[in-house]
Short mmCIF file of C-alpha atoms in Angstrom, two decimals:
data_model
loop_
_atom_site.label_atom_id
_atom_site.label_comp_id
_atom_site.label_asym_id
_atom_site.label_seq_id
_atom_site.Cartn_x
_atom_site.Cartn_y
_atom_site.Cartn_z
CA UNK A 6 0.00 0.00 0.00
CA UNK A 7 1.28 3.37 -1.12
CA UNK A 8 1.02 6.58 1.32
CA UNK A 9 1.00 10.12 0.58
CA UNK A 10 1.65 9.41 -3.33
CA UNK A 11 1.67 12.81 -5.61
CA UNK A 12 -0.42 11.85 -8.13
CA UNK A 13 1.42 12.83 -11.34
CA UNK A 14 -0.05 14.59 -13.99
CA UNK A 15 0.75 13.54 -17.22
CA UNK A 16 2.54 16.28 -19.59
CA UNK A 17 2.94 14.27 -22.34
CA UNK A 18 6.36 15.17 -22.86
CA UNK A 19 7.43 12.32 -22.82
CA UNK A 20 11.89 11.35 -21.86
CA UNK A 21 12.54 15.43 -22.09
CA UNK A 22 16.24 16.86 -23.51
CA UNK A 23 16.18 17.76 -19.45
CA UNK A 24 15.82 14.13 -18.31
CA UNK A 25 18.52 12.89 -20.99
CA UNK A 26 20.78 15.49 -19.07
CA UNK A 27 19.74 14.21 -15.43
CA UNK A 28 20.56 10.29 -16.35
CA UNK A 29 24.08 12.03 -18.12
CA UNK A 30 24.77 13.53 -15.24
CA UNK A 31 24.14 10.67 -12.79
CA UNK A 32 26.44 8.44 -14.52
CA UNK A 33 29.69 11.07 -14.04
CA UNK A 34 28.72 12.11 -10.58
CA UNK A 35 29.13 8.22 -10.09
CA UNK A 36 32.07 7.74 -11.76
CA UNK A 37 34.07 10.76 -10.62
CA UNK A 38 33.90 11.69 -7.27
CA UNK A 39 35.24 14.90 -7.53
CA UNK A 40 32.32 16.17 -9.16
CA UNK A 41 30.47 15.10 -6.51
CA UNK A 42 32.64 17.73 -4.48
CA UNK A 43 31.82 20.08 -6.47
CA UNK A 44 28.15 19.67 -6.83
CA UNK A 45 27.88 19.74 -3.07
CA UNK A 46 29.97 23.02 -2.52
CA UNK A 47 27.70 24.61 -5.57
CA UNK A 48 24.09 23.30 -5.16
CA UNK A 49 21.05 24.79 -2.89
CA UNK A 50 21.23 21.58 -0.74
CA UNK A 51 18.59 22.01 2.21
CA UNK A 52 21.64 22.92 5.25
CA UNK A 53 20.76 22.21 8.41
CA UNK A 54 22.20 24.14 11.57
CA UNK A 55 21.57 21.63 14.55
CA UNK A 56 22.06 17.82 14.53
CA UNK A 57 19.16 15.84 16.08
CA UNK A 58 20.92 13.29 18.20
CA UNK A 59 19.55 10.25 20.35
CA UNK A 60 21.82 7.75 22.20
CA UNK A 61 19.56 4.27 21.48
CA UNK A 62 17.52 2.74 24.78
CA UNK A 63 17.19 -0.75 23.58
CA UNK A 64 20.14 -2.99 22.66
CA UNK A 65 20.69 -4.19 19.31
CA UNK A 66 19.85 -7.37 19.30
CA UNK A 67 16.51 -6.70 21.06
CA UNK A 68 16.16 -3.45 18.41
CA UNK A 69 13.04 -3.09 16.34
CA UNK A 70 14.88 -1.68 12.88
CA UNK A 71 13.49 0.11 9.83
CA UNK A 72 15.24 0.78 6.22
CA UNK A 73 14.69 4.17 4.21
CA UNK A 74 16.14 4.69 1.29
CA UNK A 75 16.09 7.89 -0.73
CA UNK A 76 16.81 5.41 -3.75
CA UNK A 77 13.83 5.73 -5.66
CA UNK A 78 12.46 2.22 -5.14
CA UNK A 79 8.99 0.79 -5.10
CA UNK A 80 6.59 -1.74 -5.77
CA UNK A 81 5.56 -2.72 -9.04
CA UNK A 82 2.02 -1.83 -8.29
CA UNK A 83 3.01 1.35 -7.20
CA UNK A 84 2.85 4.80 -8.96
CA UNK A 85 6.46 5.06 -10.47
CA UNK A 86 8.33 8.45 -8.80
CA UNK A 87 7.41 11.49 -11.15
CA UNK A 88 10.03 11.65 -13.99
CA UNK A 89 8.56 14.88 -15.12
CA UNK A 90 8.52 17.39 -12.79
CA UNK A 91 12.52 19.12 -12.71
CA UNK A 92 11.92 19.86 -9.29
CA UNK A 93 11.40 16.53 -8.05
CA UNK A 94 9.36 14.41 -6.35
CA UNK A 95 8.50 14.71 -2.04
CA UNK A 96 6.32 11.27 -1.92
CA UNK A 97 7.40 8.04 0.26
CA UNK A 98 6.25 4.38 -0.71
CA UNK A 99 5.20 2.02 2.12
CA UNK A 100 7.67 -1.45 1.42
CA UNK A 101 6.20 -4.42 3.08
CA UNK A 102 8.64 -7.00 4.95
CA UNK A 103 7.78 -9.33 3.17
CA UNK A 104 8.65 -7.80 -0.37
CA UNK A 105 11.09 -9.64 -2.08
CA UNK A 106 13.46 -7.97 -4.53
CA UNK A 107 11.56 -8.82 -7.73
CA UNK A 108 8.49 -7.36 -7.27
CA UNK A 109 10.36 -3.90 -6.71
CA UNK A 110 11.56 -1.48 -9.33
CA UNK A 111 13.91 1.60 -9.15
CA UNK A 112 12.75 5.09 -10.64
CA UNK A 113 14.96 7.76 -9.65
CA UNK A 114 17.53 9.34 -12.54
CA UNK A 115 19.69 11.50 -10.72
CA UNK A 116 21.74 8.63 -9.68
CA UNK A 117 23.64 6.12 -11.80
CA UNK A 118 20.86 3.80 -10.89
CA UNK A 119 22.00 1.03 -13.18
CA UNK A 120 22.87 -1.64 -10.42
CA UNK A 121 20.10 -0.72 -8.13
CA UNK A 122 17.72 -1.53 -10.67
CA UNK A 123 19.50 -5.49 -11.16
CA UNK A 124 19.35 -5.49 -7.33
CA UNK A 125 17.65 -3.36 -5.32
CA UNK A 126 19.34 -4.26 -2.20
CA UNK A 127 22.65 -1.72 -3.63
CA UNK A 128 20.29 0.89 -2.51
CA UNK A 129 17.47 -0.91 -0.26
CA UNK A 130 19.33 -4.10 1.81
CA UNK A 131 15.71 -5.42 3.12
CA UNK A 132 17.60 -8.88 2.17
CA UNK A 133 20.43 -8.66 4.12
CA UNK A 134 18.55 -6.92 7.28
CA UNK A 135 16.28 -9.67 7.54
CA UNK A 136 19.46 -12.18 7.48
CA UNK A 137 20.69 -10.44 10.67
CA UNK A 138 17.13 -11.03 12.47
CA UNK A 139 17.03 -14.49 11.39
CA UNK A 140 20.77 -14.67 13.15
CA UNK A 141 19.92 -12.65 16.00
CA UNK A 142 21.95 -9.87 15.10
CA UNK A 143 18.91 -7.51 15.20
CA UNK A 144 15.78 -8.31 17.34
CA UNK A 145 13.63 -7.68 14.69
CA UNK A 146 12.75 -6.68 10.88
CA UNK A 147 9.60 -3.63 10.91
CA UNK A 148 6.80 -4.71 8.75
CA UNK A 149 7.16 -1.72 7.02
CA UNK A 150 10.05 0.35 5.32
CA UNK A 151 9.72 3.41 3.22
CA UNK A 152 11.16 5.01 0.34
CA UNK A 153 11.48 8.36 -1.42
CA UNK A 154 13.15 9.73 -4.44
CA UNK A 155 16.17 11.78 -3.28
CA UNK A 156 15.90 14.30 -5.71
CA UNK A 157 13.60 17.48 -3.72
CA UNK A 158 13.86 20.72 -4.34
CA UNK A 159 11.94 24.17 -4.65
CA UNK A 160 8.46 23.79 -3.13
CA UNK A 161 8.33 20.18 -2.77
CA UNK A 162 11.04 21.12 -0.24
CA UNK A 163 8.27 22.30 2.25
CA UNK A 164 6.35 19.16 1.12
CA UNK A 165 8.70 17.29 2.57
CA UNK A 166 9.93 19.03 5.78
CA UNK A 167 5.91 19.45 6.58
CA UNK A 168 4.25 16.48 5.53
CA UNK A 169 6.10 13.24 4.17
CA UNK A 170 9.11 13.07 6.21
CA UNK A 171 7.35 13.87 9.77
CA UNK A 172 4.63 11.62 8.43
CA UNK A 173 7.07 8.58 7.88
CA UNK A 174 8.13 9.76 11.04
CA UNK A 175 4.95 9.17 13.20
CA UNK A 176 4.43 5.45 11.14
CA UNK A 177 7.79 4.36 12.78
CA UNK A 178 6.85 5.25 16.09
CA UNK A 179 3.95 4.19 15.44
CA UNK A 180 5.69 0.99 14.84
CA UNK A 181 7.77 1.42 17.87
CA UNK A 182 10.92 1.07 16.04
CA UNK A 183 14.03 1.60 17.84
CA UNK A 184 16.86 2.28 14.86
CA UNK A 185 16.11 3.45 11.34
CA UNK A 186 18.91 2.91 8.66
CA UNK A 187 19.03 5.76 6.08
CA UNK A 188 20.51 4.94 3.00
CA UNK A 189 21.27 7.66 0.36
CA UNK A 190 21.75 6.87 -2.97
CA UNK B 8 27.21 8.39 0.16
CA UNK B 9 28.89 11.61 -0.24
CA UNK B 10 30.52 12.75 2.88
CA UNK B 11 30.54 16.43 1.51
CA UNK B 12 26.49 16.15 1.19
CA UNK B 13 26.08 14.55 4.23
CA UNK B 14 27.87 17.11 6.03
CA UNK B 15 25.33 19.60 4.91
CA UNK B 16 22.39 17.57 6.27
CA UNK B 17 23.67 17.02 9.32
CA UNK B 18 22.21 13.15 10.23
CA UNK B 19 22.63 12.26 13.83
CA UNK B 20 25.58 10.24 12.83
CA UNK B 21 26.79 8.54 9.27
CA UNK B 22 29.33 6.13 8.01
CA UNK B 23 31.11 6.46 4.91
CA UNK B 24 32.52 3.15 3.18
CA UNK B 25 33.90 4.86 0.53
CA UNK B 26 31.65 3.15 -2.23
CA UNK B 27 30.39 5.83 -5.18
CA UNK B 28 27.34 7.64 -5.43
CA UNK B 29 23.93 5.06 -6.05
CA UNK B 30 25.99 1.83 -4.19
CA UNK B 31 25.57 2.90 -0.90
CA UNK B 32 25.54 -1.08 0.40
CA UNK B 33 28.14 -1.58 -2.17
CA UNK B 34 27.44 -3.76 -5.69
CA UNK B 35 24.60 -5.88 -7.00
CA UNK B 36 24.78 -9.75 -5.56
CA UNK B 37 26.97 -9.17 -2.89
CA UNK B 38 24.53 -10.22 0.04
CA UNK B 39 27.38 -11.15 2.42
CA UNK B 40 28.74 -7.81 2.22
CA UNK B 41 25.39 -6.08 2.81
CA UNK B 42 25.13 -7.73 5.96
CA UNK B 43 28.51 -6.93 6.71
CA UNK B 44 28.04 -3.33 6.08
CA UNK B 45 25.13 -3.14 8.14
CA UNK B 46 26.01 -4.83 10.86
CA UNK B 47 29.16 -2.25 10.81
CA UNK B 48 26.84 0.32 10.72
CA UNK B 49 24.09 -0.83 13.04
CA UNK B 50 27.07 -1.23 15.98
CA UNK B 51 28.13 2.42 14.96
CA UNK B 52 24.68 3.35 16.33
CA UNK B 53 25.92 2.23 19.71
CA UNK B 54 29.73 3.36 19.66
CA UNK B 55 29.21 7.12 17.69
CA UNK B 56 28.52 9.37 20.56
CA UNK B 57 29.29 12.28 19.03
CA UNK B 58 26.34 14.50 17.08
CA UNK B 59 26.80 14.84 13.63
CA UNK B 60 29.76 12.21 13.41
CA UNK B 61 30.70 10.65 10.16
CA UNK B 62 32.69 7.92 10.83
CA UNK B 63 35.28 6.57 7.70
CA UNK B 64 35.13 3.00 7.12
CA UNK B 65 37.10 2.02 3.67
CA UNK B 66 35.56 -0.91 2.29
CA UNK B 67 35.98 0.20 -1.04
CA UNK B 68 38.62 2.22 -2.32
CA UNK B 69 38.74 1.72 -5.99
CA UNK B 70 37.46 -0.75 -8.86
CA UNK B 71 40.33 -2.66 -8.88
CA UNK B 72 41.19 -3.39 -5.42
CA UNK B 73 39.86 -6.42 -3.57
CA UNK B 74 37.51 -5.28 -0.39
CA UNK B 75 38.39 -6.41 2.22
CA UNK B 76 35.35 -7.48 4.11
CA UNK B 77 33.43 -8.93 0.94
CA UNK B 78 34.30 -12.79 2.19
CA UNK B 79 33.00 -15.80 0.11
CA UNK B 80 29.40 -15.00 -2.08
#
C-alpha cells in the first residue's frame, strides 16, 4: 500500500532533452567523485544548523529496525516516482517486509541507478537486514520500510519538511521502532 | 554516500565506506557484504557518541582493489 503518493499529472512530454541530461549527469557524478565535491559546494542543498541526536535505549539485538532509502524504489504496483517534474518528487512508498526484490523497481535518474535496478538491495538491503534477524543480530525486521526519491527541491522542499518526512516519522513510532537505517543513494 | 552532502544535512551520525554515489551497500549480488556493512553500521549506532559524526570505514577504495570485508558469495 502506497502513502502520501503525488499523483502525477501527465505532460505528455514524454523522456525530455532535461531528463537525458539528469541520467548524463548521474552516470559522471558516479564515476568521478570529484564532481560530486563540487556539486555539493555549488548546489542549494537544504543545510541544516543543529544535529538531532539520540543515544539508542534498547540494545541491538533486542532493536526493532526500519530501512529508508532515498533510492527511488517501489513496488511494481506502485505509482512510479514522477520523472517529469525538474523539481522533483516529495512522496514516500510504504515497502512491506515481506517484499522480495523482484516485485520492486527503481525510478529515480539522478543517480547512476544502473545496479540498483539489477538489485535493489545496492540501494534498499531489506535482504540482508532480515538475514541479521534471522541470526539474532537484530531483534527484529519492521513490517514496514519506506522510500522516497532523493531528488527534492523548490516547493516540494516544504512538502517534505511538513508532511512526508514527519509523516514517515509518526508510522515508525507508530511501529515502535528503535533504529532506522538511512541509505542515500 | 557523499561525505561532503552529508555534512550539509547534518544526520545524527553517518558512516562512509567509501563506495560511489547510487551503491551505498556496495554492488549488485553481494549479500554477504550487505550484511557486513550493516552490521558495521548498526554497531556504529551504539559506539558514535558524538552529534553529527561521520565515521570513515574504507571498504571500497577503488574498482580494482579487492575489499576487504566482501568474504566468500
Amino acid at each position: 500500500m502506497a502513502h502520501g503518493v503525488k499523483i502525477i499529472k501527465n505532460k505528455g512530454r514524454g523522456e525530455s532533452v532535461g531528463n537525458l541530461v539528469d541520467k548524463i549527469l548521474a552516470r559522471l557524478y558516479g564515476a568521478f567523485p570529484s564532481l560530486v565535491k563540487r556539486y555539493a559546494k555549488k548546489a542549494d542543498i537544504l543545510t541544516f544548523t543543529e544535529t538531532p541526536f539520540t543515544s539508542p535505549s534498547t540494545p541491538l539485538e533486542k532493536a526493532r529496525v526500519a530501512l529508508i532509502t532515498t533510492g527511488g524504489v517501489h513496488l511494481k504496483s506502485q505509482t512510479p516516482f514522477d520523472m517529469e517534474d525538474r523539481s522533483g518528487d516529495p512522496s514516500y512508498r510504504e515497502i512491506p517486509a515481506d517484499t522480495s526484490f523482484d516485485e520492486l523497481l527503481v525510478t529515480h535518474d539522478y543517480y547512476d541507478n544502473r545496479d540498483a535496478k539489477r538489485d535493489p538491495g545496492v540501494v534498499f538491503p531489506l535482504d540482508a537486514l532480515k538475514d541479521l534477524a534471522a541470526e539474532g543480530v537484530v531483534g527484529s525486521v519492521n513490517g514496514r520500510h519506506f522510500s522516497f526519491m532523493g531528488h527534492i527541491t523548490g516547493e516540494h522542499l516544504k512538502t517534505l519538511m511538513e508532511g512526508t518526512a514527519p509523516e514517515v516519522a509518526r508510522f515508525l513510532r507508530e511501529d515502535g521502532v528503535d533504529a532506522v537505517v538511512l541509505a542515500p543513494a | 554516500m557523499s561525505p561532503d552532502i552529508t555534512r550539509k544535512v547534518r544526520p545524527p551520525r553517518a558512516v562512509d565506506f567509501g563506495f560511489p554515489l547510487g551503491h551505498p551497500f556496495g554492488f549488485p549480488g553481494q549479500r554477504f557484504l550487505r550484511k557486513r556493512l550493516l552490521t558495521l553500521l548498526l554497531e556504529r549506532l551504539y559506539t558514535i557518541t558524538e552529534p553529527g559524526t561521520i565515521e570513515k570505514i574504507p571498504v571500497y577504495t577503488g574498482p580494482a582493489v579487492e575489499c576487504e570485508v566482501c568474504g566468500d558469495e
